[in-house]
Tab-separated table of C-alpha atoms in Angstrom:
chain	number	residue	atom	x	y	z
A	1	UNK	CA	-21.729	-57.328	18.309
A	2	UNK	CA	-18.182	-56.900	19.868
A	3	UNK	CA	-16.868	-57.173	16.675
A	4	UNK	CA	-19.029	-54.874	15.340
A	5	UNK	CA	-17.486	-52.258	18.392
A	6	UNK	CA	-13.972	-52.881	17.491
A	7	UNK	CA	-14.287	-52.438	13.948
A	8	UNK	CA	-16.250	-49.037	14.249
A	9	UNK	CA	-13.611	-47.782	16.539
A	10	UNK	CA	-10.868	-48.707	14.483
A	11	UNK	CA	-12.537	-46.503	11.880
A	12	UNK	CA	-13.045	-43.416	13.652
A	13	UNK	CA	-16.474	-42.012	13.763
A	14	UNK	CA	-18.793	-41.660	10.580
A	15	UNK	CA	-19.990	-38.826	9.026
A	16	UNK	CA	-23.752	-39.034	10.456
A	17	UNK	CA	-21.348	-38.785	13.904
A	18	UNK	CA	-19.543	-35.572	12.960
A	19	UNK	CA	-22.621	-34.103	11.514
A	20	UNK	CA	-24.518	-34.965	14.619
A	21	UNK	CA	-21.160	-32.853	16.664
A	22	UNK	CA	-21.640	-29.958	14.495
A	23	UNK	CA	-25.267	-29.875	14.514
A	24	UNK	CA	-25.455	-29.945	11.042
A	25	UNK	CA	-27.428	-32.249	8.497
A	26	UNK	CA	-24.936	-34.863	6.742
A	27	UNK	CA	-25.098	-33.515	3.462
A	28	UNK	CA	-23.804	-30.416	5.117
A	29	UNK	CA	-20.751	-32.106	6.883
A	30	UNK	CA	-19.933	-33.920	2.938
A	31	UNK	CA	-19.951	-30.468	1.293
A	32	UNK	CA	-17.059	-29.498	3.944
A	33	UNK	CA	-15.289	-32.661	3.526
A	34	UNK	CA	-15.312	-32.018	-0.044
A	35	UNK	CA	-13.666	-28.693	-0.179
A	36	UNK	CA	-18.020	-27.642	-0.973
A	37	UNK	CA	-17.845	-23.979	-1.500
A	38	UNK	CA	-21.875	-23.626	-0.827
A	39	UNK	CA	-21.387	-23.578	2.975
A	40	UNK	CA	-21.466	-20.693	5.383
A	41	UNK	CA	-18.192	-20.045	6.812
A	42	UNK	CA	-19.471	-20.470	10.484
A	43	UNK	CA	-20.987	-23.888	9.419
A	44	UNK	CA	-17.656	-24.759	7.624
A	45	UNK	CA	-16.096	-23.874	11.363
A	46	UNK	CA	-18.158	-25.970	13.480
A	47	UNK	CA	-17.690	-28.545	11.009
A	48	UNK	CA	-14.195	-28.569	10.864
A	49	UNK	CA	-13.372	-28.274	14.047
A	50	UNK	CA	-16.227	-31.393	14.970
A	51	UNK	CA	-13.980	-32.968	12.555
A	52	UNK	CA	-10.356	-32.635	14.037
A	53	UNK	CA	-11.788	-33.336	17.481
A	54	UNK	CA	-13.409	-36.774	16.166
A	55	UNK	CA	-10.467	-37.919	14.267
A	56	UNK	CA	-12.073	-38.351	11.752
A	57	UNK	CA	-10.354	-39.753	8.497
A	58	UNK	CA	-11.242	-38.021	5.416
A	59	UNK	CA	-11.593	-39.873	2.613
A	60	UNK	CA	-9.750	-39.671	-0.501
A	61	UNK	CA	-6.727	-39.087	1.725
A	62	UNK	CA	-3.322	-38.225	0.624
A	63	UNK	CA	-1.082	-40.719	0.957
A	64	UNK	CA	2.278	-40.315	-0.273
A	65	UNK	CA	3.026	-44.458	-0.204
A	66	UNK	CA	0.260	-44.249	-3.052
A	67	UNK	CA	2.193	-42.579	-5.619
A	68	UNK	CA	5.429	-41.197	-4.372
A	69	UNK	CA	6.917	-40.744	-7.969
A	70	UNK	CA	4.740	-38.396	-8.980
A	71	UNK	CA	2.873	-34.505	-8.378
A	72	UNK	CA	1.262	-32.128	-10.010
A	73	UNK	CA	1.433	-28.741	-11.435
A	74	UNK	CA	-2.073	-26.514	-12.122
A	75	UNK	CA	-1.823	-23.540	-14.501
A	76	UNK	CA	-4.371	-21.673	-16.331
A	77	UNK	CA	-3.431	-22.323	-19.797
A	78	UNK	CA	-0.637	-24.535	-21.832
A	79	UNK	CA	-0.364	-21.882	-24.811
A	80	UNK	CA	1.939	-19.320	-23.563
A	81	UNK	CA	5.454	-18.982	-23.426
A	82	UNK	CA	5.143	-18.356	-19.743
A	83	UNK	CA	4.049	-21.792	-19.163
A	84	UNK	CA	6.660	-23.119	-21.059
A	85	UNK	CA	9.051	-21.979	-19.171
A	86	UNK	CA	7.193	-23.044	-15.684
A	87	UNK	CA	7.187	-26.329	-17.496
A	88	UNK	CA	10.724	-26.412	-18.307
A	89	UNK	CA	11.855	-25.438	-14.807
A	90	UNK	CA	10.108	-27.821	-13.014
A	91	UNK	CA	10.243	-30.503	-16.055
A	92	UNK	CA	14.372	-30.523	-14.817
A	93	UNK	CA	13.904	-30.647	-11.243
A	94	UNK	CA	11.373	-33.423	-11.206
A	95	UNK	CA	14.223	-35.227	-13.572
A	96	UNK	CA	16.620	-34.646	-11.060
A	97	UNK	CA	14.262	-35.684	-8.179
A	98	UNK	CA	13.200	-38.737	-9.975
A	99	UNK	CA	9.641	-37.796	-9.879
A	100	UNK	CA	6.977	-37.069	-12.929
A	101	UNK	CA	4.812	-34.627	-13.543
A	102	UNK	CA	1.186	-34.622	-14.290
A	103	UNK	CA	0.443	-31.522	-15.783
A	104	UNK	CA	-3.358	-29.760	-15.554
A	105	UNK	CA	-4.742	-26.970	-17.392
A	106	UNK	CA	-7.429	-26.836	-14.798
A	107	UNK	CA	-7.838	-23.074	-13.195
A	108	UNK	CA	-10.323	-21.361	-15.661
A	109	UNK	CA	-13.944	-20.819	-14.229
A	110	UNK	CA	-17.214	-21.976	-14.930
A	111	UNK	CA	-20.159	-20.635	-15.989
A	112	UNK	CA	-21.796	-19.633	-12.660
A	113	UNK	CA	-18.598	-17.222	-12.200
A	114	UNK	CA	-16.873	-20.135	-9.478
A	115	UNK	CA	-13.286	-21.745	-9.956
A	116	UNK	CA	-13.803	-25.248	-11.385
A	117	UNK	CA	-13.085	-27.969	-8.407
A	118	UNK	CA	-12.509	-31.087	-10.454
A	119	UNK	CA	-8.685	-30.887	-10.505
A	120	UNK	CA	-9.261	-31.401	-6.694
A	121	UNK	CA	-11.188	-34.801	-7.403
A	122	UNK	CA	-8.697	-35.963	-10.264
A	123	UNK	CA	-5.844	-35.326	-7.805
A	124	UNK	CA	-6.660	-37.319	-4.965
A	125	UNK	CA	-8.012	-39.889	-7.629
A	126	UNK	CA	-4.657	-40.221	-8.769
A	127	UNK	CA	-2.661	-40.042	-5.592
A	128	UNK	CA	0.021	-37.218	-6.170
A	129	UNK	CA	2.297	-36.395	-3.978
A	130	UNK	CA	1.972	-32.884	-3.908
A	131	UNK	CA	0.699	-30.004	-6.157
A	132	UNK	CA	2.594	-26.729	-7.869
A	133	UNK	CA	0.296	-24.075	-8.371
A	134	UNK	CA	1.311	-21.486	-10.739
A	135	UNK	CA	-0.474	-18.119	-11.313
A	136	UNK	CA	-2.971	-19.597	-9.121
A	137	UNK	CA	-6.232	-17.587	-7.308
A	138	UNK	CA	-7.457	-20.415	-5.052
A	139	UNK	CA	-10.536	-20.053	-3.163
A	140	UNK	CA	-10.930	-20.240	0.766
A	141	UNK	CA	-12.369	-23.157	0.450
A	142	UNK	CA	-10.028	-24.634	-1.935
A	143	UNK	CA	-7.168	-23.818	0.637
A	144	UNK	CA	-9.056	-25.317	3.265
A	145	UNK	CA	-9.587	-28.695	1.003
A	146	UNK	CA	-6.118	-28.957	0.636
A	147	UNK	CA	-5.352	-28.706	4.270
A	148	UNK	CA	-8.223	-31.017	4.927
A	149	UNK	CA	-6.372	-33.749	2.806
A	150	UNK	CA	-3.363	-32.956	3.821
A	151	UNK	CA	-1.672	-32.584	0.699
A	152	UNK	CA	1.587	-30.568	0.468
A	153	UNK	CA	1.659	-27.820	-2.253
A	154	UNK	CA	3.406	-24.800	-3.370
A	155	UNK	CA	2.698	-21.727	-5.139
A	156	UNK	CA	4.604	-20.167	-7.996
A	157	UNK	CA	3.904	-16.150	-8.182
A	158	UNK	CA	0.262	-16.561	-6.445
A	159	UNK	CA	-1.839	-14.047	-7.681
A	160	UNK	CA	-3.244	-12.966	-4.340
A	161	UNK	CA	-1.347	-12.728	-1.139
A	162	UNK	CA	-1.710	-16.594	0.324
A	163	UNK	CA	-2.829	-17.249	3.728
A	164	UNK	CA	-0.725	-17.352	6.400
A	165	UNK	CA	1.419	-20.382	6.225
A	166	UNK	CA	0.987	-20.941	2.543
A	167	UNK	CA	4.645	-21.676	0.856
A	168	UNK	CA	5.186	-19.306	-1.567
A	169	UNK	CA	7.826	-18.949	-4.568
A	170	UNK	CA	8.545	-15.511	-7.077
A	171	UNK	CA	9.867	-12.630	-8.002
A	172	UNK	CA	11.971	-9.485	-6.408
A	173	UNK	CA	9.120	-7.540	-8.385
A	174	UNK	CA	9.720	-4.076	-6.237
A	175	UNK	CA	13.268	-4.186	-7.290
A	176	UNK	CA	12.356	-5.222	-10.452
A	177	UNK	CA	9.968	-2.099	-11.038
A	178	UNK	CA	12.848	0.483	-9.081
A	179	UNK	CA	15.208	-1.195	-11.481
A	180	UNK	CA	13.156	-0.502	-14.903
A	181	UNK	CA	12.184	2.617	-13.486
A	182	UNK	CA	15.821	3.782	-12.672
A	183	UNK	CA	17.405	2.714	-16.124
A	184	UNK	CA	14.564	5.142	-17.900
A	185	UNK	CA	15.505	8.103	-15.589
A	186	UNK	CA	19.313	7.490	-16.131
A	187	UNK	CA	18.596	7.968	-20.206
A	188	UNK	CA	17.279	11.571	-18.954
A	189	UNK	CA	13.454	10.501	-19.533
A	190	UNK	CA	11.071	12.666	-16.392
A	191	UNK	CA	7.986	11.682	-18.076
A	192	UNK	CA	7.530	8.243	-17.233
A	193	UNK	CA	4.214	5.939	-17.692
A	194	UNK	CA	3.212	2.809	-16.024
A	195	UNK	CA	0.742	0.533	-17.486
A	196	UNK	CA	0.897	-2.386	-14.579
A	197	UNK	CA	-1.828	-5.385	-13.921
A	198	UNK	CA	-4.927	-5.637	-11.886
A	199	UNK	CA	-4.894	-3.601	-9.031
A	200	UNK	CA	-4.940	-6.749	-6.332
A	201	UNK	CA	-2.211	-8.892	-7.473
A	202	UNK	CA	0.809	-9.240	-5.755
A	203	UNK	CA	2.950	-8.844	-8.879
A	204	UNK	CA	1.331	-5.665	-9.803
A	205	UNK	CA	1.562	-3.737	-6.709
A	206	UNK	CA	5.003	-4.316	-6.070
A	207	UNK	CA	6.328	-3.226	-9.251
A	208	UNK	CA	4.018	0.004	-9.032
A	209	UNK	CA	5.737	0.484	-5.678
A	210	UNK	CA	9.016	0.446	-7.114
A	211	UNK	CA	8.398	2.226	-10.190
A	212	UNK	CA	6.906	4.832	-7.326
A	213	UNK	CA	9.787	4.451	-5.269
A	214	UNK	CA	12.442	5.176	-8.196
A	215	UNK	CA	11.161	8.262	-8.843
A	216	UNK	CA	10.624	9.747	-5.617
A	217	UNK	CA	14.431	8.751	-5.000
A	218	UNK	CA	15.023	11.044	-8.266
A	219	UNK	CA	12.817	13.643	-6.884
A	220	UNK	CA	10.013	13.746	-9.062
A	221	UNK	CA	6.305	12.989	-8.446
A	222	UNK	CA	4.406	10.195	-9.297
A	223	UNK	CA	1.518	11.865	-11.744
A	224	UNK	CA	-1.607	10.019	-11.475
A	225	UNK	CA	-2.651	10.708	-15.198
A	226	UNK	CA	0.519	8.405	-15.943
A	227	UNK	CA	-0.701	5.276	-14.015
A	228	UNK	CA	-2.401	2.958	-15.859
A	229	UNK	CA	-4.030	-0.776	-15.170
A	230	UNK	CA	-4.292	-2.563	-17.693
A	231	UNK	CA	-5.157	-6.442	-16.627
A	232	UNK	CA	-1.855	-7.912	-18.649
A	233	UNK	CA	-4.382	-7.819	-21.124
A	234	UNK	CA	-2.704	-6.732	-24.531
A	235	UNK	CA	-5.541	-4.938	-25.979
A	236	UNK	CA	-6.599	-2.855	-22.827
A	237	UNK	CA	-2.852	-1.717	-22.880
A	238	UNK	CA	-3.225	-0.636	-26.044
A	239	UNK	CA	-6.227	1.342	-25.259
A	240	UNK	CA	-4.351	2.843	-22.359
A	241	UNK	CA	-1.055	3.788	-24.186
A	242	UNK	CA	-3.303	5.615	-27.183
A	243	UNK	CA	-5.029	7.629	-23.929
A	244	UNK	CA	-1.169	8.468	-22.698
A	245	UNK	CA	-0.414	9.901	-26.260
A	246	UNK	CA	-3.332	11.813	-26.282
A	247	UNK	CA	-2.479	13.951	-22.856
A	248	UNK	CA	-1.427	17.415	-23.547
A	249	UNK	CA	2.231	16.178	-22.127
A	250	UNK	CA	2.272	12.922	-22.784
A	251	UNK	CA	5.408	10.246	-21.667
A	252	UNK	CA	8.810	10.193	-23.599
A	253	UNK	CA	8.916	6.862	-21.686
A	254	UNK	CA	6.293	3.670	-20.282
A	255	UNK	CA	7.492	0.867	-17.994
A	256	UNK	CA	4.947	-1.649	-18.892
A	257	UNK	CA	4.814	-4.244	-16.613
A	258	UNK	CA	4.600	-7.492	-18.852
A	259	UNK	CA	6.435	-7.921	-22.179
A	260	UNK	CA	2.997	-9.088	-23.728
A	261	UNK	CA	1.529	-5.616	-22.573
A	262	UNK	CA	4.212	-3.864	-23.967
A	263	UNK	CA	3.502	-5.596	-27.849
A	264	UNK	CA	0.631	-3.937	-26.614
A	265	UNK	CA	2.213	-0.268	-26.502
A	266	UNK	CA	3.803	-0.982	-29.546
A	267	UNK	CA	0.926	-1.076	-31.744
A	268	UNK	CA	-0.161	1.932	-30.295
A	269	UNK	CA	3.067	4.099	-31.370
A	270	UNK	CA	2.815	2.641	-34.805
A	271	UNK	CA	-0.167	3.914	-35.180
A	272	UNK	CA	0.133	6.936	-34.626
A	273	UNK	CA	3.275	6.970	-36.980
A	274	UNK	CA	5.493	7.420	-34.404
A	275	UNK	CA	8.659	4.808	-33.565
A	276	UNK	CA	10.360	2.960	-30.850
A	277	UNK	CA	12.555	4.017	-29.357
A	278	UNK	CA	12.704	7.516	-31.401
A	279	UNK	CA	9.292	8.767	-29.962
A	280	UNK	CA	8.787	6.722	-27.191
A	281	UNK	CA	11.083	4.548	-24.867
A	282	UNK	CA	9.638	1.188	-23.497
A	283	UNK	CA	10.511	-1.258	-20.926
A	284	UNK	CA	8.821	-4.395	-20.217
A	285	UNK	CA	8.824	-7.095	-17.601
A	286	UNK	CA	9.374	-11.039	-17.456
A	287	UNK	CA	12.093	-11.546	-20.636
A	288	UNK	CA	9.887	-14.285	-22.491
A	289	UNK	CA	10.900	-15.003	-26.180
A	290	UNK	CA	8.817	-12.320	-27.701
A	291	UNK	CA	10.877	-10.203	-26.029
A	292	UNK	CA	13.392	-11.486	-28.133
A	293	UNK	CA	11.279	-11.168	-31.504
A	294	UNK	CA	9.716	-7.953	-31.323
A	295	UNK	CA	10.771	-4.844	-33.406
A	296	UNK	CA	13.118	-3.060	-32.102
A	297	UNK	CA	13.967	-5.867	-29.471
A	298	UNK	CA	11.953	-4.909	-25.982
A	299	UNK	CA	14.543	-4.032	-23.106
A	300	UNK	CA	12.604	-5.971	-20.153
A	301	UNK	CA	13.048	-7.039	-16.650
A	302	UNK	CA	13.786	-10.375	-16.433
A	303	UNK	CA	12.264	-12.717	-13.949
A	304	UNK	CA	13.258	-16.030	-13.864
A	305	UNK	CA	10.658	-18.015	-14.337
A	306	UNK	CA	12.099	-21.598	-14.621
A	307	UNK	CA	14.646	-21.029	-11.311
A	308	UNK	CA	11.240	-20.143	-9.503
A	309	UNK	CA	9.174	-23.335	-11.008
A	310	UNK	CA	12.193	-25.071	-9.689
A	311	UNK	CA	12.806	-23.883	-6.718
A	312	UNK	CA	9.148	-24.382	-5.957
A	313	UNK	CA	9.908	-27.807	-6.908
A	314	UNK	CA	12.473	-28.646	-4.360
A	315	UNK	CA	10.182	-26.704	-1.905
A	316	UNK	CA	7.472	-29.220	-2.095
A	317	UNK	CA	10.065	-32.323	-2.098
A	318	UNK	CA	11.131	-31.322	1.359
A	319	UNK	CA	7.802	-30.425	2.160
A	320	UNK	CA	7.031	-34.177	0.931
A	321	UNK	CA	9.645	-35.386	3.288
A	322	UNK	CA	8.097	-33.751	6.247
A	323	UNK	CA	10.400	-31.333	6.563
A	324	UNK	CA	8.494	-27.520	6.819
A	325	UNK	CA	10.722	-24.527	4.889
A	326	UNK	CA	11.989	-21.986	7.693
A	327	UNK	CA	10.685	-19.071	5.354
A	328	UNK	CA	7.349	-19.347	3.499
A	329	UNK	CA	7.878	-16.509	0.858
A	330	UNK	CA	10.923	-17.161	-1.502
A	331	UNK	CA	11.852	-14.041	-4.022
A	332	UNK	CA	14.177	-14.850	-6.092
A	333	UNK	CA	16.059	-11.634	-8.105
A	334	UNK	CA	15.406	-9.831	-11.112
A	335	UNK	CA	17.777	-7.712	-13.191
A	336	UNK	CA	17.566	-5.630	-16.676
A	337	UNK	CA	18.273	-6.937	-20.021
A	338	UNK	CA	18.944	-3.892	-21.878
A	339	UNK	CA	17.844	-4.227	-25.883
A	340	UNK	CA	16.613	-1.399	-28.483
A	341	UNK	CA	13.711	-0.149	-27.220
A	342	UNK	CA	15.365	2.301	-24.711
A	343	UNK	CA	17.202	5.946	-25.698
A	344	UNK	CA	17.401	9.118	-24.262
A	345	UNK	CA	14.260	11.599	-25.217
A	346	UNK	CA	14.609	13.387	-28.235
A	347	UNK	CA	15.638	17.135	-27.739
């Protein structure tokens, strides 16, 4: 019987004894354990907070002793250039850090519309060290799982703004849309487009901001008609530059804000017979290789991509060690990379 006492107590209370705190069933108190996303968020409250006062030890725990060689990175897809240069930044970082790198194509989203949760179970399973998330949307709930199990992690150009706290590395994306914005106004161009993302992400408003920005420093209004969202979904820019070509003034110019949206734009002026940059001038965003390879060759913004993946790296080593960054958002800075697809308007 004593033994019995002292081994219970050693433990920390069970789950029927948090439950019975919260005055919720058990099954109820396992869903919040396990980062469940079917619980109401007063429930989830009671819950947790039954849980921090127990002390109760939440099990699969991180523990970096497990597996200190090694983390992981989430992204949506492996088949992009943009990944491949997340990869490559932190792929040299880890190197230099001695760690590896488990890498998980794990953020897509099931059929009932919810963000799949069984990267969460394979990474306690395995015992990283701490988690990259690029591009990532997490859920509340996910956030709160990875509090719950204490794992460090940082995010590489979130989508939405991350909750308070939340260590955060990307781009100088304002400057980056003043500066694409700027270098079309200096070729003489006043009739300047925007196709940008969705209308929530980060990314998207701050380069709409700047694009805004540059031309109210020039003196010229923003024009709703030229404003355009597009997803950074190739075909729906298309769609939207053929609609700007069909205004009774359309643009001499489009900042499109990703180089994959502005392939996009490009399909649209050759269809209509018209030419880059003779018709139409067009600058993208990010610098990836297709960039590079298009016809003419797309001036861009660059971001740097593989500095952020591994600065976000280093982030979560320190973060690893216990040791907290001062500043949770890092930015790090853009510039232009001027190529062909840029002149002054004709006439």
């Amino acid at each position: 019987m004593g033994r019995t006492a002292r081994a219970s107590a050693t433990a920390g209370p069970t789950l029927a004894v948090v439950a019975r705190e919260a005055g919720v069933s058990v099954p109820t108190a396992s869903k919040v354990v396990n980062g469940r996303e079917d619980v109401a968020p007063e429930t989830r409250r009671r819950v947790t907070e039954a849980l921090d006062r127990l002390g109760y030890v939440r099990r699969p725990r991180f523990d970096a002793a497990r597996a200190p060689g090694m983390v992981d990175l989430v992204v949506h897809a492996l088949d992009s250039s943009w990944t491949g240069a997340v990869l490559q930044g932190v792929e040299q970082a880890a190197h230099d850090a001695g760690l590896d790198v488990v890498v998980s194509a794990a953020l897509g989203r099931s059929r009932a519309g919810r963000p799949e949760r069984g990267w969460l179970d394979k990474l306690t399973a395995r015992g990283s060290a701490g988690v990259l998330f690029n591009l990532a949307e997490l859920t509340e709930s996910q956030y709160a799982w990875l509090e719950q199990h204490r794992i460090p992690f940082v995010m590489i150009d979130p989508v939405l703004e991350p909750p308070p706290g939340v260590v955060s590395v990307g781009a100088a994306n304002w400057q980056g849309g003043v500066t694409a914005t700027e270098h079309l106004l200096s070729l003489g161009h006043e009739r300047i487009a925007v196709i940008t993302g969705r209308r929530r992400t980060m990314c998207s408003g701050a380069r709409l901001a700047g694009y805004r920005s540059a031309l109210a420093s020039a003196g010229l209004p923003h024009r709703p008609e030229y404003i355009r969202h597009a997803g950074f979904d190739e075909a729906v820019a298309r769609r939207h530059m053929r609609e700007l070509l069909d205004l009774p003034e359309p643009p001499t110019a489009v900042f499109v804000c990703s180089d994959r949206m502005a392939l996009g734009v490009y399909d649209a002026v050759a269809e209509r017979g018209l030419r880059v940059p003779d018709d139409l001038s067009v600058v993208g965003f990010d610098d990836l290789p297709e960039a590079r390879w298009a016809a003419p060759a797309l001036t861009t913004v660059r971001q740097p991509l593989s500095e952020m993946a591994a600065t976000a790296l280093r982030l979560l080593v320190r973060m690893m060690d216990g040791d907290r960054p001062e500043s949770t958002r890092t930015e790090l800075s853009t510039r232009l990379v001027p190529r062909d697809s840029t002149a002054p308007p004709r006439g």
